[in-house]
XYZ file of C-alpha atoms in Angstrom:
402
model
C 126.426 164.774 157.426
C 125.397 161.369 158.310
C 122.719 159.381 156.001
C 119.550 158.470 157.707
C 118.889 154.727 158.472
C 116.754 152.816 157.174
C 114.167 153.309 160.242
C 114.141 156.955 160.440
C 113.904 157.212 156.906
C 110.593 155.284 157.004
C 109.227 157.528 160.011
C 110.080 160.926 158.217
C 108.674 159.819 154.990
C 105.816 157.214 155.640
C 103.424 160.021 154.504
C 105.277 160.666 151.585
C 104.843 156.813 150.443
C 101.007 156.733 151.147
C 100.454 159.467 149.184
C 102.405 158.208 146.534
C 101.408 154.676 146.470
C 97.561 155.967 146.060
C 98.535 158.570 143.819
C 99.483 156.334 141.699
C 96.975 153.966 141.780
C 94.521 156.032 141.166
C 96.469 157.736 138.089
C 96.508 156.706 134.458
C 98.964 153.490 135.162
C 96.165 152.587 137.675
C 92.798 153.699 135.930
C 92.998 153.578 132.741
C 95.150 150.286 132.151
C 93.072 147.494 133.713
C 89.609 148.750 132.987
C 89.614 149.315 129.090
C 88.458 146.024 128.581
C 85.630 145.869 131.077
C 83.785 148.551 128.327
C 84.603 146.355 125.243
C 81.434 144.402 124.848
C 79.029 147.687 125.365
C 81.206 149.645 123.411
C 81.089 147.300 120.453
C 77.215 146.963 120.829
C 76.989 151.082 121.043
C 79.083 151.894 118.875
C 80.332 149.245 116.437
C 83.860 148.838 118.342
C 85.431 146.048 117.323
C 88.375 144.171 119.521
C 90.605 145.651 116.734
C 89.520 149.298 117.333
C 89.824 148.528 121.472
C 93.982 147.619 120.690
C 94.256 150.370 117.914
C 92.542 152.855 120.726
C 94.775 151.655 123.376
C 98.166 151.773 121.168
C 96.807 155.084 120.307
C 97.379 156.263 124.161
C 99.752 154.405 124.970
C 101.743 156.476 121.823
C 99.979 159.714 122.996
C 101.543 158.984 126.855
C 104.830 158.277 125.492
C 104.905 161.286 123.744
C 103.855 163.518 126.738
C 106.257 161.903 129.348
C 109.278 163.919 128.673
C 107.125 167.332 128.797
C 105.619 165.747 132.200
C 108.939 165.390 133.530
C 110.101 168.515 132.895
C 107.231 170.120 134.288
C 107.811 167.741 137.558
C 111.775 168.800 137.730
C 110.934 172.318 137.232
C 107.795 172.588 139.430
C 108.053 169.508 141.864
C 105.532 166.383 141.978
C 102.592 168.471 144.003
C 101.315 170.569 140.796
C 101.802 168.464 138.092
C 100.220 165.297 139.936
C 97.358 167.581 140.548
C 96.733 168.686 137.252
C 97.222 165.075 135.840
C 94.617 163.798 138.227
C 92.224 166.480 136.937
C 92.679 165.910 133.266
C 91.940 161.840 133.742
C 89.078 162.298 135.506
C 87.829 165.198 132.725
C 88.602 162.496 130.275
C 86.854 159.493 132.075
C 84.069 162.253 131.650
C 84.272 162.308 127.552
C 84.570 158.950 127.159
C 81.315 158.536 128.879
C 79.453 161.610 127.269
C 80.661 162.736 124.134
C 81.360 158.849 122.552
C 79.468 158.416 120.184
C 81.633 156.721 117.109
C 84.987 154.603 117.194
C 86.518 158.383 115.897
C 85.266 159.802 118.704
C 86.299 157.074 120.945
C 90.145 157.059 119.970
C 90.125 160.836 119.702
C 89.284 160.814 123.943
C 91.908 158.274 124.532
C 94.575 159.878 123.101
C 93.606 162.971 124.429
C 93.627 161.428 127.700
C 97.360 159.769 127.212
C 98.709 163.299 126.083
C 97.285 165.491 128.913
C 96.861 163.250 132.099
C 100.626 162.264 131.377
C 101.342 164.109 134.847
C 99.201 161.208 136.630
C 101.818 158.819 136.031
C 104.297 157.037 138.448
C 106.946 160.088 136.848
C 105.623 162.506 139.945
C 105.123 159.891 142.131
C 108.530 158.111 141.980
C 109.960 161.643 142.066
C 108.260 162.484 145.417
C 109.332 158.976 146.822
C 113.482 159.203 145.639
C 113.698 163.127 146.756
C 112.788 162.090 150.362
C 114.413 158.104 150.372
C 118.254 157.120 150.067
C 118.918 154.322 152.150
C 115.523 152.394 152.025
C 114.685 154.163 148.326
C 114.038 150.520 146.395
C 111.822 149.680 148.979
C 109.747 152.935 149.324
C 108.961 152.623 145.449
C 107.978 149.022 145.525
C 105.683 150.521 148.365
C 104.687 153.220 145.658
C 104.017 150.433 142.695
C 101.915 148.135 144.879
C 99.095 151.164 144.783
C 98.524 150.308 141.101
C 97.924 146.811 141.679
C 96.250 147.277 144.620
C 93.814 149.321 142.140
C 93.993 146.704 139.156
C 92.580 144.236 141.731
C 89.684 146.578 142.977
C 88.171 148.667 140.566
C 87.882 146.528 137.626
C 84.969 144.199 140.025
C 83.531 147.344 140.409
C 83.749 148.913 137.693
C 81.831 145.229 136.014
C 79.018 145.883 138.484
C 78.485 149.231 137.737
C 79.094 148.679 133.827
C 76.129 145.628 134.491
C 73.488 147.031 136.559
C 74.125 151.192 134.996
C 75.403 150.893 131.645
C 79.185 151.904 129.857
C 78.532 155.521 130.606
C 77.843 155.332 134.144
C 80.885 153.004 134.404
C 83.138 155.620 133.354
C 81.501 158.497 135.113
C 82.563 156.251 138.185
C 85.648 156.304 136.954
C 85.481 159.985 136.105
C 84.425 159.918 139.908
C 87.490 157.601 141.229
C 89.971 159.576 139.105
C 89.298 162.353 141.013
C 90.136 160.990 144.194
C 93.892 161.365 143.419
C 93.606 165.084 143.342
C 94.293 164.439 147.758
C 97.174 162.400 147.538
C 98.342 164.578 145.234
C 98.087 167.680 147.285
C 99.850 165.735 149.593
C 102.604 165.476 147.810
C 105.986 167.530 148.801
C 106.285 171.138 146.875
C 109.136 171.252 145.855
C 112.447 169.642 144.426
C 112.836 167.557 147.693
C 115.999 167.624 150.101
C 119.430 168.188 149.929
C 120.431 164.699 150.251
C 118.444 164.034 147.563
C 119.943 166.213 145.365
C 122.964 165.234 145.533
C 124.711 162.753 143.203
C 125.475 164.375 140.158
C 126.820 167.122 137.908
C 125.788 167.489 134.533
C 122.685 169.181 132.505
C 119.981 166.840 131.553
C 120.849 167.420 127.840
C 124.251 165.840 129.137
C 122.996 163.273 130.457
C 120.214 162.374 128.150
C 123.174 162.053 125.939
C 125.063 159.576 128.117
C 126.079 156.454 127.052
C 124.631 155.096 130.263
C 120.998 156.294 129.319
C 121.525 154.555 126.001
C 122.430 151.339 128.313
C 118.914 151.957 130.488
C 116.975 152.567 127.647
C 118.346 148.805 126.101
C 118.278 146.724 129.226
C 114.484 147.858 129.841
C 113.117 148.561 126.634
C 114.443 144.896 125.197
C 112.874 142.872 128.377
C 109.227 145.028 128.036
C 109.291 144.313 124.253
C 110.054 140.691 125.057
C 107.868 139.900 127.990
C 105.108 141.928 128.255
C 103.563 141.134 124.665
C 102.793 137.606 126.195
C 100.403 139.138 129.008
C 97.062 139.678 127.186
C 98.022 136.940 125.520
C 98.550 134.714 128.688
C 94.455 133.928 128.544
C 94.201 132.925 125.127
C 97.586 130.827 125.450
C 95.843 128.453 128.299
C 92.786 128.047 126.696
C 94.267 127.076 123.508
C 96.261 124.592 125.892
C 92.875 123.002 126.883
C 92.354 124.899 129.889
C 88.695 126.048 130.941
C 88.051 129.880 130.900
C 86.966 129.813 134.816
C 90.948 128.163 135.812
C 92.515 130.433 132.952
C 91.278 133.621 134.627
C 92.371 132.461 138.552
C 95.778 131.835 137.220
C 95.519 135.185 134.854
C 94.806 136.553 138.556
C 98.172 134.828 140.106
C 99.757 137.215 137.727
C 98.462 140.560 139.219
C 99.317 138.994 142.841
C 102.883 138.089 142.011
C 103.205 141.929 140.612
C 102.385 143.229 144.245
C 104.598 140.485 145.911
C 107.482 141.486 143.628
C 106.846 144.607 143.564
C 107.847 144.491 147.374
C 110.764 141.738 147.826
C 112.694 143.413 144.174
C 112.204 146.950 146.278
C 113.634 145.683 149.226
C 116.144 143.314 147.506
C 117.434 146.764 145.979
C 118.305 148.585 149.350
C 120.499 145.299 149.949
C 121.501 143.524 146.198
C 123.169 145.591 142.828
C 120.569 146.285 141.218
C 121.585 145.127 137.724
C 122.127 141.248 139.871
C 118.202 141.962 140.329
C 117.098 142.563 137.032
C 119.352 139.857 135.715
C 117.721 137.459 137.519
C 113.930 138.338 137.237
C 114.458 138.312 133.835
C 116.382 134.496 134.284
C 113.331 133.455 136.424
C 110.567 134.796 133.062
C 112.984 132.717 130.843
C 112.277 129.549 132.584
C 109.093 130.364 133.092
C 107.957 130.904 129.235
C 109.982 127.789 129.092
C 107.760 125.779 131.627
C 104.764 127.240 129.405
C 106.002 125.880 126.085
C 107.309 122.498 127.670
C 104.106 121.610 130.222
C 101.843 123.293 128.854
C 98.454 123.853 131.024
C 100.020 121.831 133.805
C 103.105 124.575 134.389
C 101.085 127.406 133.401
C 101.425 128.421 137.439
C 104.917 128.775 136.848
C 104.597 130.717 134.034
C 102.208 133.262 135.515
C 104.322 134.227 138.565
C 107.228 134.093 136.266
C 105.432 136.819 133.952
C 104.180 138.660 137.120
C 107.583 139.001 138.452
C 108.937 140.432 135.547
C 106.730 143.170 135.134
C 106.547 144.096 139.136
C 110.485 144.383 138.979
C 111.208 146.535 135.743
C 108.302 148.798 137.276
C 110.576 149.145 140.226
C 113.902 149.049 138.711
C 113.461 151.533 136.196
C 112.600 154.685 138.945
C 115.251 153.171 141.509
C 118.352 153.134 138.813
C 117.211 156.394 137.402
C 118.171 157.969 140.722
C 120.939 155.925 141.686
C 122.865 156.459 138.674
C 121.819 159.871 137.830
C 120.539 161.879 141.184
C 117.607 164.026 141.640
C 118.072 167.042 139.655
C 117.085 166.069 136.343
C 114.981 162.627 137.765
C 111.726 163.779 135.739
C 112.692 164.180 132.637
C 115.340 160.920 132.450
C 112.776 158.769 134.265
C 109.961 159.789 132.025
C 111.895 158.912 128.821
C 112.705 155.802 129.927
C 109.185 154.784 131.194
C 108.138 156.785 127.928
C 110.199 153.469 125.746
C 108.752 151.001 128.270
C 105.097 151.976 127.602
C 105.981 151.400 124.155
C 107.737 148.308 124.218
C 105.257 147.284 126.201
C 102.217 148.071 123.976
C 104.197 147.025 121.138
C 104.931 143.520 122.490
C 101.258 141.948 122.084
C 101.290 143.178 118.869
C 104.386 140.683 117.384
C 103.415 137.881 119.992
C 99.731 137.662 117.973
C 101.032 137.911 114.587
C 103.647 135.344 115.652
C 100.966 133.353 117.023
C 98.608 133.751 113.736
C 101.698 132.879 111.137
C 102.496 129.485 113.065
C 99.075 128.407 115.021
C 99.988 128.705 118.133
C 101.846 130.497 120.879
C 105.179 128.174 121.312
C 107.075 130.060 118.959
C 106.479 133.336 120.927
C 107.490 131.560 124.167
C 110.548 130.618 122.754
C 111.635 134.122 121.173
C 110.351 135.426 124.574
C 113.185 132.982 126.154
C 115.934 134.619 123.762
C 114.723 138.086 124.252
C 115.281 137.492 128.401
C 118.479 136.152 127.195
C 120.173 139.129 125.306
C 118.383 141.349 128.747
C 120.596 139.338 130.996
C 123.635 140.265 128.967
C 122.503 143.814 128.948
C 121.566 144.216 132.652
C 125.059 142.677 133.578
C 126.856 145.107 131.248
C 125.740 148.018 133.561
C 127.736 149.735 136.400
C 127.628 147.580 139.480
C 126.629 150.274 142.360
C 126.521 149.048 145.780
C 123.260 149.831 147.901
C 123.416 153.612 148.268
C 125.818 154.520 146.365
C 125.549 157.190 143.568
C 127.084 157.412 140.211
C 128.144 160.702 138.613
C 126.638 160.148 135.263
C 126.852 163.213 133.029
């Protein structure tokens, strides 16, 4: 049998991308991510929440996610992306509810958000990705960049509104909204296919998932992405504090802290499509070339190549969000795509909260942020080696990873 082109791919499974792309954005990656910090000033008038508590709170669900993935996954290999997205979408938007009715102490506060990371795991990109690969081969990098722009497509609207509402209503009716917006992704996510997905989608491999969680090639994933989110993604809360330190006024700071979020969409996009054309490991080597000179520009020229430094950062995190679903599949098929995605994206979240974590104490110890740019530059270095050290698969092709 004949694989589709890229064309008729797109016509079958438009649907299938809509859904999946605001799915997504309105699940925990889109929700709950960008708008923690719009609540920080209420919260630490209401109830004595301190910027500390706000990171200890978010590391706390971020660890509470990360546990939950691989249990999400299964229940997405087992089940298919329809249920599980469904049930995710109603446990957010039951937690969005908590946090703006029951919160009434910092305890109470992190207890919610870690409740929320452990049971709205299902509202994650892990269903969503899944959907997109079962019904996508040929133009499968650029359906999930499609997929990924949904969440910053949300990061760009609903914190505005959510600072309106937060203004004019108060923190609880904020995330009531929320609660309300949450709950939204309970129709994309009934959209979503049933089942496993196709045939051709299936295909690819042999092997258990215990196999091939025990690969060496999982191993290899796990290093490539989980070394360039520990070494890049530390510097993006960061990236505000780092320009005004340079001199820079809060008003410009924030525009170019908004060039970020736009280069995530934009690369989001051209890495997806790149991927249906380039290895994908070529990709990934290179975005994570482009962040080195970037952090580079930032420790060298300072305000004046802070531009340079924000695309650089945004391109980086728009291509391992793409990368990480689109080499899952390719080297490892559909059968056991939840549960070997969600570990992966499971060490990402981690890296990834763990990052801003060494960048400030790194920052605190020497009084400034150059130091942190420059380990930044090595850490994109040893990814390079990593991502090259990884089967080169040609644009469609499948590896039998077991």
């Amino acid at each position: 049998m004949s694989q589709p082109v890229p064309a008729s791919e797109f016509r079958r499974g438009w649907p299938v991308v809509l859904a999946a792309a605001c799915g997504a954005g309105l699940g925990i990656a889109g929700l709950l991510t960008y708008s923690a910090g719009i609540f920080a000033k209420d919260l630490e008038i209401a109830i004595g929440l301190s910027r500390t508590s706000l990171g200890a709170a978010f590391f706390l669900a971020t660890v509470a996610l990360a546990l939950a993935l691989p249990l999400a996954g299964w229940l997405v290999d087992r089940f298919g992306p329809r249920w599980p997205a469904f049930a995710g979408s109603l446990a957010l938007s039951g937690g969005f509810v908590l946090l703006g009715t029951v919160v009434h102490s910092v305890a109470s506060y992190m207890s919610v958000m870690a409740g929320i990371g452990l049971l709205a795991a299902c509202s994650s990109p892990v269903a969503y990705t899944r959907a997109v690969n079962a019904v996508f081969d040929r133009s499968r990098g650029l359906a999930l960049g499609l997929t990924q722009v949904g969440i910053g497509i949300s990061a760009a609207i609903v914190p505005p509104v959510l600072a309106i509402v937060v203004a004019e209503r108060g923190w609880q009716a904020g995330y009531l909204t929320l609660a309300i917006i949450a709950a939204f992704g309970i129709v994309p996510a009934l959209s979503l296919p049933d089942r496993r997905g196709n045939r051709l989608a299936m295909r690819a491999t042999s092997g258990t998932a215990t196999g091939q969680m025990r690969s060496p090639l999982i191993l290899q994933l796990l290093a490539c992405f989980g070394m360039m989110a520990l070494s890049f993604a530390g510097l993006l809360p960061h990236f505000v504090p780092m320009l005004r330190e340079a001199g820079m006024d809060a008003r410009a700071a924030g525009a170019l802290a908004g060039l970020i979020g736009a280069s995530v969409i934009v690369s989001r996009v051209i890495v997806g499509w790149l991927a249906d054309r380039i290895p994908a490991p070529l990709i990934a080597a290179t975005c994570c070339g482009l962040c080195a000179l970037g952090c580079i520009a930032l420790a060298t020229g300072g305000s004046a190549l802070a531009w340079v430094g924000a695309i650089a950062l945004g391109t980086a995190m728009g291509a391992e969000a793409d990368l990480i679903g689109y080499l899952t599949a390719r080297y490892f098929g559909m059968a056991n795509y939840g549960r070997l995605y969600a570990v992966q994206y499971a060490s990402f979240m981690l890296m990834a909260g763990t990052g801003p974590l060494w960048v400030g104490a790194l920052a605190d110890q020497t009084g400034g942020y150059d130091a942190a740019l420059w380990v930044t530059v090595a850490g994109m270095a040893i990814s390079i080696l990593l991502f090259l050290r990884l089967p080169t698969l040609r644009p469609g092709e499948a590896a039998a990873a077991a």
